[in-house]
């Protein structure tokens, strides 16, 4: 991070070409409300664009300007002060006003306007532009909600642009204002506090996801038919979580690599190393979650296949048993049909039937029926139909 330097000349009258293009004709800056901290995340959906600003000197808040114009003017009058401006879903006018005043790079401002950026760290002259993906676990819905935070860090200012409910920067502001010695170190210290807040916000998410995976394992072995969809949805959330945490590892190592070049305070160096350790641990846990979910999905597919095979085998066995029963019934029906046929023929009592007056007719008919039935029984028995 950079040491404290004199204010850029662009704010003392000499404007860049891009700033002149933005400020001709100039639009009045958006008005600022007067509360002392960033709005709670729960109010974000109802308040729309919210701007908070405060000026600090030696780690102590000295002013809460009522508008962006007042913030710019008071910061010019206090060359040893620091401005901390927080925006939530800002309008284009607000961002362009800040860009013109603090000479922010157009590419960084464009990213902050559009949002949906990957986590990254870029340096534009004396200004550091950081994109972070915050996360929070929603217990009621059992899902992970992601927010996006853009941070501009200059020699004497820090601007946060928040898209989403997380993180709660009002808590970061209170924490820093209660830690005067840390806030006295300037915008770099605020950046590290924000990084720490974002990374600490991952802890309950990791815990919630771990509980979800434990529940999913139970549902898989219980045979819950809806578990496949839950595995898929959680896997998609872990992909997003991995995209939020993995780039942070490289970003923090890049910051640590610039300690000597930019003369970062030793206390901040220790602070950043601690954040880097936590984000590395979180990134490893997320990688483990993705692998665990992939394994669970494979096990679930195997169990579903086994269940389907068992059902098919049961159906086949039932069909085989039914076939055996049909064989037995058909065999006995054929055996009983033979004497019925003979008896029916000799029971017609026609006068011209020669066997009607034959003395051996009755024994012959009975013996014929017995021979036919016995023959059929032997045949079916040999075929295992009986």
mmCIF file of C-alpha atoms in Angstrom:
data_model
loop_
_atom_site.group_PDB
_atom_site.id
_atom_site.type_symbol
_atom_site.label_atom_id
_atom_site.label_comp_id
_atom_site.label_asym_id
_atom_site.label_seq_id
_atom_site.Cartn_x
_atom_site.Cartn_y
_atom_site.Cartn_z
ATOM 1 C CA UNK A 1 0.000 0.000 0.000
ATOM 2 C CA UNK A 2 1.128 3.544 -0.609
ATOM 3 C CA UNK A 3 2.408 5.959 1.990
ATOM 4 C CA UNK A 4 0.539 9.176 2.570
ATOM 5 C CA UNK A 5 1.278 11.563 -0.274
ATOM 6 C CA UNK A 6 0.169 15.122 -1.171
ATOM 7 C CA UNK A 7 -3.290 15.385 -2.658
ATOM 8 C CA UNK A 8 -3.351 14.879 -6.437
ATOM 9 C CA UNK A 9 -3.184 18.017 -8.528
ATOM 10 C CA UNK A 10 -6.452 17.112 -10.230
ATOM 11 C CA UNK A 11 -8.369 18.195 -7.141
ATOM 12 C CA UNK A 12 -6.422 21.481 -6.925
ATOM 13 C CA UNK A 13 -7.606 22.787 -10.279
ATOM 14 C CA UNK A 14 -5.754 20.792 -12.944
ATOM 15 C CA UNK A 15 -8.266 18.291 -14.281
ATOM 16 C CA UNK A 16 -7.544 15.216 -16.387
ATOM 17 C CA UNK A 17 -9.038 14.946 -19.864
ATOM 18 C CA UNK A 18 -11.486 12.334 -18.648
ATOM 19 C CA UNK A 19 -12.532 14.470 -15.671
ATOM 20 C CA UNK A 20 -13.204 17.472 -17.956
ATOM 21 C CA UNK A 21 -15.384 15.247 -20.139
ATOM 22 C CA UNK A 22 -17.356 14.159 -17.118
ATOM 23 C CA UNK A 23 -17.836 17.552 -15.545
ATOM 24 C CA UNK A 24 -18.934 19.558 -18.601
ATOM 25 C CA UNK A 25 -21.730 20.248 -17.926
ATOM 26 C CA UNK A 26 -21.394 19.320 -14.278
ATOM 27 C CA UNK A 27 -24.322 17.699 -12.519
ATOM 28 C CA UNK A 28 -25.005 18.479 -8.896
ATOM 29 C CA UNK A 29 -23.779 15.694 -6.592
ATOM 30 C CA UNK A 30 -26.305 13.564 -4.826
ATOM 31 C CA UNK A 31 -27.263 14.612 -1.338
ATOM 32 C CA UNK A 32 -26.049 12.575 1.593
ATOM 33 C CA UNK A 33 -28.046 11.632 4.677
ATOM 34 C CA UNK A 34 -26.483 12.398 8.008
ATOM 35 C CA UNK A 35 -26.295 9.109 9.961
ATOM 36 C CA UNK A 36 -22.951 8.060 11.352
ATOM 37 C CA UNK A 37 -22.672 4.602 9.839
ATOM 38 C CA UNK A 38 -23.473 2.627 6.721
ATOM 39 C CA UNK A 39 -27.101 1.513 6.564
ATOM 40 C CA UNK A 40 -27.875 -1.931 7.948
ATOM 41 C CA UNK A 41 -27.980 -4.588 5.294
ATOM 42 C CA UNK A 42 -31.604 -5.433 6.136
ATOM 43 C CA UNK A 43 -32.680 -1.974 4.910
ATOM 44 C CA UNK A 44 -30.853 -2.239 1.627
ATOM 45 C CA UNK A 45 -33.742 -3.577 -0.400
ATOM 46 C CA UNK A 46 -36.002 -0.718 0.670
ATOM 47 C CA UNK A 47 -33.625 2.229 0.611
ATOM 48 C CA UNK A 48 -32.245 1.854 -2.900
ATOM 49 C CA UNK A 49 -29.189 4.085 -3.392
ATOM 50 C CA UNK A 50 -27.715 5.021 -0.010
ATOM 51 C CA UNK A 51 -24.645 7.184 0.563
ATOM 52 C CA UNK A 52 -22.727 7.600 3.813
ATOM 53 C CA UNK A 53 -19.656 9.754 4.338
ATOM 54 C CA UNK A 54 -17.388 10.794 7.195
ATOM 55 C CA UNK A 55 -14.080 12.624 7.610
ATOM 56 C CA UNK A 56 -11.392 11.396 10.017
ATOM 57 C CA UNK A 57 -8.233 12.911 11.432
ATOM 58 C CA UNK A 58 -5.767 10.919 13.530
ATOM 59 C CA UNK A 59 -8.237 8.048 13.760
ATOM 60 C CA UNK A 60 -11.126 10.187 15.071
ATOM 61 C CA UNK A 61 -14.246 11.239 13.205
ATOM 62 C CA UNK A 62 -14.238 15.000 12.875
ATOM 63 C CA UNK A 63 -17.130 15.555 10.489
ATOM 64 C CA UNK A 64 -20.182 13.951 8.920
ATOM 65 C CA UNK A 65 -20.859 16.013 5.780
ATOM 66 C CA UNK A 66 -24.425 16.326 4.565
ATOM 67 C CA UNK A 67 -23.577 15.974 0.854
ATOM 68 C CA UNK A 68 -20.845 14.854 -1.469
ATOM 69 C CA UNK A 69 -20.034 18.465 -2.253
ATOM 70 C CA UNK A 70 -19.496 19.179 1.458
ATOM 71 C CA UNK A 71 -17.320 16.081 1.710
ATOM 72 C CA UNK A 72 -15.117 17.247 -1.153
ATOM 73 C CA UNK A 73 -14.834 20.757 0.249
ATOM 74 C CA UNK A 74 -14.011 19.690 3.792
ATOM 75 C CA UNK A 75 -11.433 17.177 2.577
ATOM 76 C CA UNK A 76 -9.679 19.900 0.598
ATOM 77 C CA UNK A 77 -9.593 22.066 3.730
ATOM 78 C CA UNK A 78 -8.050 19.216 5.763
ATOM 79 C CA UNK A 79 -5.005 17.920 3.865
ATOM 80 C CA UNK A 80 -4.153 15.580 6.734
ATOM 81 C CA UNK A 81 -7.674 14.121 6.915
ATOM 82 C CA UNK A 82 -9.215 11.014 5.410
ATOM 83 C CA UNK A 83 -12.622 10.597 3.777
ATOM 84 C CA UNK A 84 -14.526 7.328 4.098
ATOM 85 C CA UNK A 85 -17.475 7.268 1.711
ATOM 86 C CA UNK A 86 -19.854 4.303 1.560
ATOM 87 C CA UNK A 87 -22.367 3.733 -1.217
ATOM 88 C CA UNK A 88 -24.947 0.998 -1.665
ATOM 89 C CA UNK A 89 -26.213 0.474 -5.209
ATOM 90 C CA UNK A 90 -25.203 4.008 -6.228
ATOM 91 C CA UNK A 91 -26.541 5.892 -9.212
ATOM 92 C CA UNK A 92 -24.373 6.702 -12.186
ATOM 93 C CA UNK A 93 -24.397 10.391 -11.222
ATOM 94 C CA UNK A 94 -22.989 9.638 -7.768
ATOM 95 C CA UNK A 95 -20.202 7.467 -9.137
ATOM 96 C CA UNK A 96 -19.247 9.976 -11.830
ATOM 97 C CA UNK A 97 -19.167 12.754 -9.256
ATOM 98 C CA UNK A 98 -16.780 10.736 -7.083
ATOM 99 C CA UNK A 99 -14.712 9.729 -10.105
ATOM 100 C CA UNK A 100 -14.271 13.340 -11.126
ATOM 101 C CA UNK A 101 -13.333 14.511 -7.631
ATOM 102 C CA UNK A 102 -10.893 11.715 -6.801
ATOM 103 C CA UNK A 103 -9.638 11.164 -10.360
ATOM 104 C CA UNK A 104 -10.700 7.523 -10.434
ATOM 105 C CA UNK A 105 -9.822 5.493 -13.496
ATOM 106 C CA UNK A 106 -12.707 5.123 -15.977
ATOM 107 C CA UNK A 107 -12.280 1.348 -16.244
ATOM 108 C CA UNK A 108 -12.586 0.925 -12.487
ATOM 109 C CA UNK A 109 -15.640 3.206 -12.396
ATOM 110 C CA UNK A 110 -17.241 1.220 -15.219
ATOM 111 C CA UNK A 111 -16.707 -2.019 -13.284
ATOM 112 C CA UNK A 112 -18.253 -0.460 -10.179
ATOM 113 C CA UNK A 113 -21.292 0.640 -12.182
ATOM 114 C CA UNK A 114 -21.948 -2.687 -13.882
ATOM 115 C CA UNK A 115 -21.105 -4.971 -10.938
ATOM 116 C CA UNK A 116 -21.019 -8.747 -11.521
ATOM 117 C CA UNK A 117 -17.223 -8.668 -11.501
ATOM 118 C CA UNK A 118 -14.823 -11.374 -10.434
ATOM 119 C CA UNK A 119 -12.747 -10.729 -7.279
ATOM 120 C CA UNK A 120 -9.647 -8.833 -8.301
ATOM 121 C CA UNK A 121 -7.084 -6.236 -7.280
ATOM 122 C CA UNK A 122 -5.843 -3.566 -9.665
ATOM 123 C CA UNK A 123 -3.708 -0.471 -9.163
ATOM 124 C CA UNK A 124 -4.315 2.724 -11.113
ATOM 125 C CA UNK A 125 -1.573 5.158 -10.157
ATOM 126 C CA UNK A 126 -2.072 6.039 -6.496
ATOM 127 C CA UNK A 127 -5.512 4.403 -6.361
ATOM 128 C CA UNK A 128 -6.087 0.759 -5.550
ATOM 129 C CA UNK A 129 -9.253 -0.853 -6.888
ATOM 130 C CA UNK A 130 -10.457 -4.023 -5.137
ATOM 131 C CA UNK A 131 -13.451 -6.220 -5.972
ATOM 132 C CA UNK A 132 -14.679 -8.612 -3.280
ATOM 133 C CA UNK A 133 -17.469 -11.201 -3.162
ATOM 134 C CA UNK A 134 -19.103 -11.396 0.242
ATOM 135 C CA UNK A 135 -21.340 -14.257 1.324
ATOM 136 C CA UNK A 136 -23.880 -14.978 4.028
ATOM 137 C CA UNK A 137 -25.807 -18.114 4.949
ATOM 138 C CA UNK A 138 -29.609 -17.864 5.033
ATOM 139 C CA UNK A 139 -30.788 -20.350 7.657
ATOM 140 C CA UNK A 140 -34.468 -20.158 6.725
ATOM 141 C CA UNK A 141 -33.823 -21.003 3.068
ATOM 142 C CA UNK A 142 -30.725 -23.138 3.699
ATOM 143 C CA UNK A 143 -28.838 -21.416 0.912
ATOM 144 C CA UNK A 144 -25.904 -19.046 0.389
ATOM 145 C CA UNK A 145 -26.511 -15.438 -0.636
ATOM 146 C CA UNK A 146 -23.669 -13.588 -2.360
ATOM 147 C CA UNK A 147 -22.999 -9.855 -2.453
ATOM 148 C CA UNK A 148 -20.433 -7.768 -4.276
ATOM 149 C CA UNK A 149 -18.252 -4.992 -2.899
ATOM 150 C CA UNK A 150 -16.008 -2.599 -4.807
ATOM 151 C CA UNK A 151 -13.398 -0.593 -2.894
ATOM 152 C CA UNK A 152 -11.391 2.412 -4.088
ATOM 153 C CA UNK A 153 -8.389 3.154 -1.880
ATOM 154 C CA UNK A 154 -6.421 6.378 -2.355
ATOM 155 C CA UNK A 155 -3.858 8.361 -0.341
ATOM 156 C CA UNK A 156 -6.545 10.124 1.702
ATOM 157 C CA UNK A 157 -9.849 8.497 0.806
ATOM 158 C CA UNK A 158 -11.642 5.178 0.766
ATOM 159 C CA UNK A 159 -14.828 4.580 -1.216
ATOM 160 C CA UNK A 160 -16.945 1.447 -0.921
ATOM 161 C CA UNK A 161 -19.567 0.526 -3.511
ATOM 162 C CA UNK A 162 -21.805 -2.286 -2.335
ATOM 163 C CA UNK A 163 -24.064 -4.405 -4.533
ATOM 164 C CA UNK A 164 -26.039 -6.724 -2.295
ATOM 165 C CA UNK A 165 -26.857 -7.068 1.384
ATOM 166 C CA UNK A 166 -23.457 -8.394 2.443
ATOM 167 C CA UNK A 167 -21.155 -7.370 3.988
ATOM 168 C CA UNK A 168 -22.413 -5.164 6.812
ATOM 169 C CA UNK A 169 -19.987 -2.255 6.530
ATOM 170 C CA UNK A 170 -21.642 -0.363 9.367
ATOM 171 C CA UNK A 171 -20.122 -2.942 11.727
ATOM 172 C CA UNK A 172 -16.715 -2.382 10.122
ATOM 173 C CA UNK A 173 -17.046 1.369 10.580
ATOM 174 C CA UNK A 174 -17.991 1.006 14.243
ATOM 175 C CA UNK A 175 -15.130 -1.382 14.823
ATOM 176 C CA UNK A 176 -12.602 0.961 13.228
ATOM 177 C CA UNK A 177 -13.923 4.008 15.094
ATOM 178 C CA UNK A 178 -13.530 2.058 18.335
ATOM 179 C CA UNK A 179 -9.942 1.204 17.378
ATOM 180 C CA UNK A 180 -8.398 4.640 16.977
ATOM 181 C CA UNK A 181 -4.824 3.414 16.708
ATOM 182 C CA UNK A 182 -5.736 1.199 13.758
ATOM 183 C CA UNK A 183 -7.891 3.796 12.013
ATOM 184 C CA UNK A 184 -5.056 6.304 12.404
ATOM 185 C CA UNK A 185 -3.041 4.257 9.891
ATOM 186 C CA UNK A 186 -5.274 5.542 7.092
ATOM 187 C CA UNK A 187 -7.264 4.066 4.193
ATOM 188 C CA UNK A 188 -5.038 0.984 4.041
ATOM 189 C CA UNK A 189 -6.151 0.008 7.541
ATOM 190 C CA UNK A 190 -9.814 0.374 6.546
ATOM 191 C CA UNK A 191 -9.224 -1.830 3.507
ATOM 192 C CA UNK A 192 -7.721 -4.533 5.677
ATOM 193 C CA UNK A 193 -10.644 -4.272 8.107
ATOM 194 C CA UNK A 194 -13.059 -4.717 5.196
ATOM 195 C CA UNK A 195 -11.098 -7.709 3.940
ATOM 196 C CA UNK A 196 -11.196 -9.201 7.428
ATOM 197 C CA UNK A 197 -14.952 -8.624 7.662
ATOM 198 C CA UNK A 198 -15.586 -10.303 4.317
ATOM 199 C CA UNK A 199 -13.407 -13.292 5.204
ATOM 200 C CA UNK A 200 -14.938 -13.593 8.688
ATOM 201 C CA UNK A 201 -18.350 -13.611 6.991
ATOM 202 C CA UNK A 202 -17.343 -16.831 5.262
ATOM 203 C CA UNK A 203 -17.117 -18.697 8.602
ATOM 204 C CA UNK A 204 -20.902 -19.075 9.235
ATOM 205 C CA UNK A 205 -21.329 -19.936 5.558
ATOM 206 C CA UNK A 206 -18.802 -22.766 5.876
ATOM 207 C CA UNK A 207 -20.564 -23.983 9.022
ATOM 208 C CA UNK A 208 -23.987 -23.853 7.364
ATOM 209 C CA UNK A 209 -22.774 -25.690 4.270
ATOM 210 C CA UNK A 210 -21.160 -28.359 6.433
ATOM 211 C CA UNK A 211 -24.511 -28.924 8.175
ATOM 212 C CA UNK A 212 -26.230 -29.134 4.789
ATOM 213 C CA UNK A 213 -23.761 -31.758 3.583
ATOM 214 C CA UNK A 214 -24.289 -33.798 6.750
ATOM 215 C CA UNK A 215 -28.059 -33.662 6.198
ATOM 216 C CA UNK A 216 -27.649 -34.594 2.541
ATOM 217 C CA UNK A 217 -25.585 -37.656 3.454
ATOM 218 C CA UNK A 218 -28.380 -38.802 5.759
ATOM 219 C CA UNK A 219 -31.000 -38.202 3.064
ATOM 220 C CA UNK A 220 -28.950 -40.094 0.473
ATOM 221 C CA UNK A 221 -28.766 -43.262 2.551
ATOM 222 C CA UNK A 222 -32.395 -42.855 3.584
ATOM 223 C CA UNK A 223 -33.404 -42.891 -0.076
ATOM 224 C CA UNK A 224 -34.998 -39.438 -0.207
ATOM 225 C CA UNK A 225 -36.009 -38.876 -3.876
ATOM 226 C CA UNK A 226 -35.552 -35.072 -3.616
ATOM 227 C CA UNK A 227 -31.929 -35.255 -2.487
ATOM 228 C CA UNK A 228 -30.490 -35.187 -6.016
ATOM 229 C CA UNK A 229 -31.898 -31.715 -6.629
ATOM 230 C CA UNK A 230 -30.547 -30.474 -3.299
ATOM 231 C CA UNK A 231 -27.083 -31.843 -4.091
ATOM 232 C CA UNK A 232 -27.115 -30.090 -7.460
ATOM 233 C CA UNK A 233 -28.238 -26.747 -6.020
ATOM 234 C CA UNK A 234 -25.637 -26.852 -3.246
ATOM 235 C CA UNK A 235 -22.950 -27.794 -5.773
ATOM 236 C CA UNK A 236 -23.793 -24.695 -7.815
ATOM 237 C CA UNK A 237 -23.537 -22.548 -4.681
ATOM 238 C CA UNK A 238 -20.135 -24.058 -3.951
ATOM 239 C CA UNK A 239 -18.996 -23.138 -7.451
ATOM 240 C CA UNK A 240 -19.949 -19.517 -6.704
ATOM 241 C CA UNK A 241 -18.340 -19.728 -3.274
ATOM 242 C CA UNK A 242 -15.141 -21.061 -4.822
ATOM 243 C CA UNK A 243 -15.125 -18.177 -7.321
ATOM 244 C CA UNK A 244 -15.423 -15.769 -4.391
ATOM 245 C CA UNK A 245 -12.685 -17.255 -2.203
ATOM 246 C CA UNK A 246 -10.040 -18.674 -4.525
ATOM 247 C CA UNK A 247 -9.010 -15.342 -6.169
ATOM 248 C CA UNK A 248 -8.716 -13.778 -2.695
ATOM 249 C CA UNK A 249 -5.720 -15.974 -1.925
ATOM 250 C CA UNK A 250 -3.765 -14.553 -4.844
ATOM 251 C CA UNK A 251 -4.972 -11.006 -4.135
ATOM 252 C CA UNK A 252 -3.777 -11.071 -0.535
ATOM 253 C CA UNK A 253 -0.428 -12.544 -1.502
ATOM 254 C CA UNK A 254 -0.063 -9.766 -4.080
ATOM 255 C CA UNK A 255 -0.712 -7.194 -1.342
ATOM 256 C CA UNK A 256 1.835 -8.875 0.917
ATOM 257 C CA UNK A 257 4.372 -8.847 -1.885
ATOM 258 C CA UNK A 258 4.108 -5.032 -1.982
ATOM 259 C CA UNK A 259 4.800 -4.503 1.735
ATOM 260 C CA UNK A 260 8.367 -3.339 1.203
ATOM 261 C CA UNK A 261 7.663 -1.346 -1.955
ATOM 262 C CA UNK A 262 4.830 0.689 -0.472
ATOM 263 C CA UNK A 263 6.106 0.877 3.111
ATOM 264 C CA UNK A 264 3.125 -0.845 4.703
ATOM 265 C CA UNK A 265 2.948 -0.487 8.472
ATOM 266 C CA UNK A 266 4.165 -3.572 10.350
ATOM 267 C CA UNK A 267 0.914 -3.846 12.303
ATOM 268 C CA UNK A 268 -1.044 -3.914 9.051
ATOM 269 C CA UNK A 269 1.346 -6.522 7.690
ATOM 270 C CA UNK A 270 0.531 -8.845 10.579
ATOM 271 C CA UNK A 271 -3.162 -8.075 10.153
ATOM 272 C CA UNK A 272 -3.074 -8.939 6.463
ATOM 273 C CA UNK A 273 -1.149 -12.178 7.049
ATOM 274 C CA UNK A 274 -3.838 -13.260 9.493
ATOM 275 C CA UNK A 275 -6.562 -12.533 6.920
ATOM 276 C CA UNK A 276 -4.573 -14.449 4.289
ATOM 277 C CA UNK A 277 -4.343 -17.471 6.583
ATOM 278 C CA UNK A 278 -8.102 -17.428 7.171
ATOM 279 C CA UNK A 279 -9.004 -17.103 3.501
ATOM 280 C CA UNK A 280 -6.593 -19.902 2.574
ATOM 281 C CA UNK A 281 -8.259 -22.151 5.139
ATOM 282 C CA UNK A 282 -11.708 -21.202 3.842
ATOM 283 C CA UNK A 283 -10.682 -21.801 0.227
ATOM 284 C CA UNK A 284 -9.419 -25.262 1.145
ATOM 285 C CA UNK A 285 -12.696 -26.042 2.944
ATOM 286 C CA UNK A 286 -14.706 -24.948 -0.100
ATOM 287 C CA UNK A 287 -12.579 -27.147 -2.368
ATOM 288 C CA UNK A 288 -13.262 -30.010 0.030
ATOM 289 C CA UNK A 289 -17.000 -29.293 -0.071
ATOM 290 C CA UNK A 290 -17.054 -29.477 -3.864
ATOM 291 C CA UNK A 291 -15.228 -32.795 -3.829
ATOM 292 C CA UNK A 292 -17.492 -34.140 -1.074
ATOM 293 C CA UNK A 293 -20.618 -33.155 -3.016
ATOM 294 C CA UNK A 294 -19.229 -34.790 -6.162
ATOM 295 C CA UNK A 295 -18.602 -37.982 -4.184
ATOM 296 C CA UNK A 296 -22.058 -37.847 -2.601
ATOM 297 C CA UNK A 297 -23.642 -37.377 -6.020
ATOM 298 C CA UNK A 298 -21.777 -40.450 -7.277
ATOM 299 C CA UNK A 299 -22.871 -42.489 -4.258
ATOM 300 C CA UNK A 300 -26.454 -41.300 -4.694
ATOM 301 C CA UNK A 301 -26.417 -42.303 -8.355
ATOM 302 C CA UNK A 302 -25.047 -45.710 -7.378
ATOM 303 C CA UNK A 303 -27.715 -46.183 -4.713
ATOM 304 C CA UNK A 304 -30.464 -45.108 -7.105
ATOM 305 C CA UNK A 305 -29.172 -47.576 -9.710
ATOM 306 C CA UNK A 306 -29.056 -50.348 -7.122
ATOM 307 C CA UNK A 307 -32.595 -49.530 -6.031
ATOM 308 C CA UNK A 308 -33.796 -49.589 -9.628
ATOM 309 C CA UNK A 309 -32.030 -52.905 -10.217
ATOM 310 C CA UNK A 310 -33.628 -54.332 -7.070
ATOM 311 C CA UNK A 311 -37.044 -53.172 -8.229
ATOM 312 C CA UNK A 312 -36.492 -54.672 -11.689
ATOM 313 C CA UNK A 313 -35.315 -57.930 -10.117
ATOM 314 C CA UNK A 314 -38.378 -58.018 -7.867
ATOM 315 C CA UNK A 315 -40.623 -57.445 -10.880
ATOM 316 C CA UNK A 316 -38.836 -60.199 -12.789
ATOM 317 C CA UNK A 317 -39.180 -62.590 -9.870
ATOM 318 C CA UNK A 318 -42.857 -61.737 -9.541
ATOM 319 C CA UNK A 319 -43.316 -62.315 -13.260
ATOM 320 C CA UNK A 320 -41.515 -65.643 -13.036
ATOM 321 C CA UNK A 321 -43.711 -66.773 -10.142
ATOM 322 C CA UNK A 322 -46.806 -65.723 -12.036
ATOM 323 C CA UNK A 323 -45.600 -67.632 -15.076
ATOM 324 C CA UNK A 324 -45.082 -70.754 -12.977
ATOM 325 C CA UNK A 325 -48.577 -70.472 -11.579
ATOM 326 C CA UNK A 326 -50.002 -70.021 -15.060
ATOM 327 C CA UNK A 327 -48.166 -73.164 -16.179
ATOM 328 C CA UNK A 328 -49.695 -75.197 -13.353
ATOM 329 C CA UNK A 329 -53.163 -73.857 -13.992
ATOM 330 C CA UNK A 330 -52.843 -74.480 -17.730
ATOM 331 C CA UNK A 331 -51.544 -78.027 -17.136
ATOM 332 C CA UNK A 332 -54.425 -78.996 -14.847
ATOM 333 C CA UNK A 333 -56.885 -77.359 -17.198
ATOM 334 C CA UNK A 334 -55.542 -79.505 -20.079
ATOM 335 C CA UNK A 335 -55.689 -82.680 -17.952
ATOM 336 C CA UNK A 336 -59.256 -82.004 -16.892
ATOM 337 C CA UNK A 337 -60.242 -81.051 -20.422
ATOM 338 C CA UNK A 338 -59.561 -84.601 -21.776
ATOM 339 C CA UNK A 339 -62.206 -86.502 -19.708
ATOM 340 C CA UNK A 340 -64.585 -83.593 -20.182
ATOM 341 C CA UNK A 341 -64.204 -83.932 -23.958
ATOM 342 C CA UNK A 342 -64.759 -87.719 -23.939
ATOM 343 C CA UNK A 343 -67.696 -87.492 -21.547
ATOM 344 C CA UNK A 344 -69.240 -84.731 -23.647
ATOM 345 C CA UNK A 345 -69.022 -86.776 -26.834
ATOM 346 C CA UNK A 346 -70.574 -89.887 -25.310
ATOM 347 C CA UNK A 347 -73.186 -87.855 -23.541
ATOM 348 C CA UNK A 348 -74.831 -86.592 -26.737
ATOM 349 C CA UNK A 349 -77.078 -89.746 -26.967
ATOM 350 C CA UNK A 350 -77.436 -89.897 -30.727
ATOM 351 C CA UNK A 351 -79.236 -93.059 -31.961
ATOM 352 C CA UNK A 352 -76.645 -93.748 -34.658
ATOM 353 C CA UNK A 353 -73.659 -93.839 -32.303
ATOM 354 C CA UNK A 354 -72.454 -97.499 -32.409
ATOM 355 C CA UNK A 355 -70.769 -97.343 -29.004
ATOM 356 C CA UNK A 356 -74.032 -96.625 -27.188
ATOM 357 C CA UNK A 357 -75.121 -100.285 -27.271
ATOM 358 C CA UNK A 358 -71.673 -101.728 -26.939
ATOM 359 C CA UNK A 359 -71.201 -103.701 -23.701
ATOM 360 C CA UNK A 360 -67.601 -102.529 -23.311
ATOM 361 C CA UNK A 361 -68.375 -98.899 -24.210
ATOM 362 C CA UNK A 362 -68.457 -97.572 -20.662
ATOM 363 C CA UNK A 363 -65.188 -99.245 -19.532
ATOM 364 C CA UNK A 364 -63.570 -98.161 -22.780
ATOM 365 C CA UNK A 365 -64.544 -94.515 -22.240
ATOM 366 C CA UNK A 366 -63.337 -94.513 -18.649
ATOM 367 C CA UNK A 367 -60.036 -96.175 -19.570
ATOM 368 C CA UNK A 368 -59.594 -93.705 -22.465
ATOM 369 C CA UNK A 369 -60.068 -90.733 -20.148
ATOM 370 C CA UNK A 370 -57.620 -92.190 -17.607
ATOM 371 C CA UNK A 371 -54.988 -92.859 -20.260
ATOM 372 C CA UNK A 372 -55.250 -89.367 -21.726
ATOM 373 C CA UNK A 373 -55.106 -87.660 -18.308
ATOM 374 C CA UNK A 374 -52.177 -89.806 -17.182
ATOM 375 C CA UNK A 375 -50.293 -89.130 -20.419
ATOM 376 C CA UNK A 376 -50.786 -85.373 -20.083
ATOM 377 C CA UNK A 377 -49.748 -85.478 -16.426
ATOM 378 C CA UNK A 378 -46.521 -87.308 -17.275
ATOM 379 C CA UNK A 379 -45.730 -84.876 -20.104
ATOM 380 C CA UNK A 380 -46.295 -81.765 -17.974
ATOM 381 C CA UNK A 381 -44.386 -83.289 -15.062
ATOM 382 C CA UNK A 382 -41.347 -83.883 -17.226
ATOM 383 C CA UNK A 383 -41.473 -80.253 -18.403
ATOM 384 C CA UNK A 384 -41.645 -79.098 -14.743
ATOM 385 C CA UNK A 385 -44.980 -77.493 -15.316
ATOM 386 C CA UNK A 386 -46.401 -79.399 -12.349
#
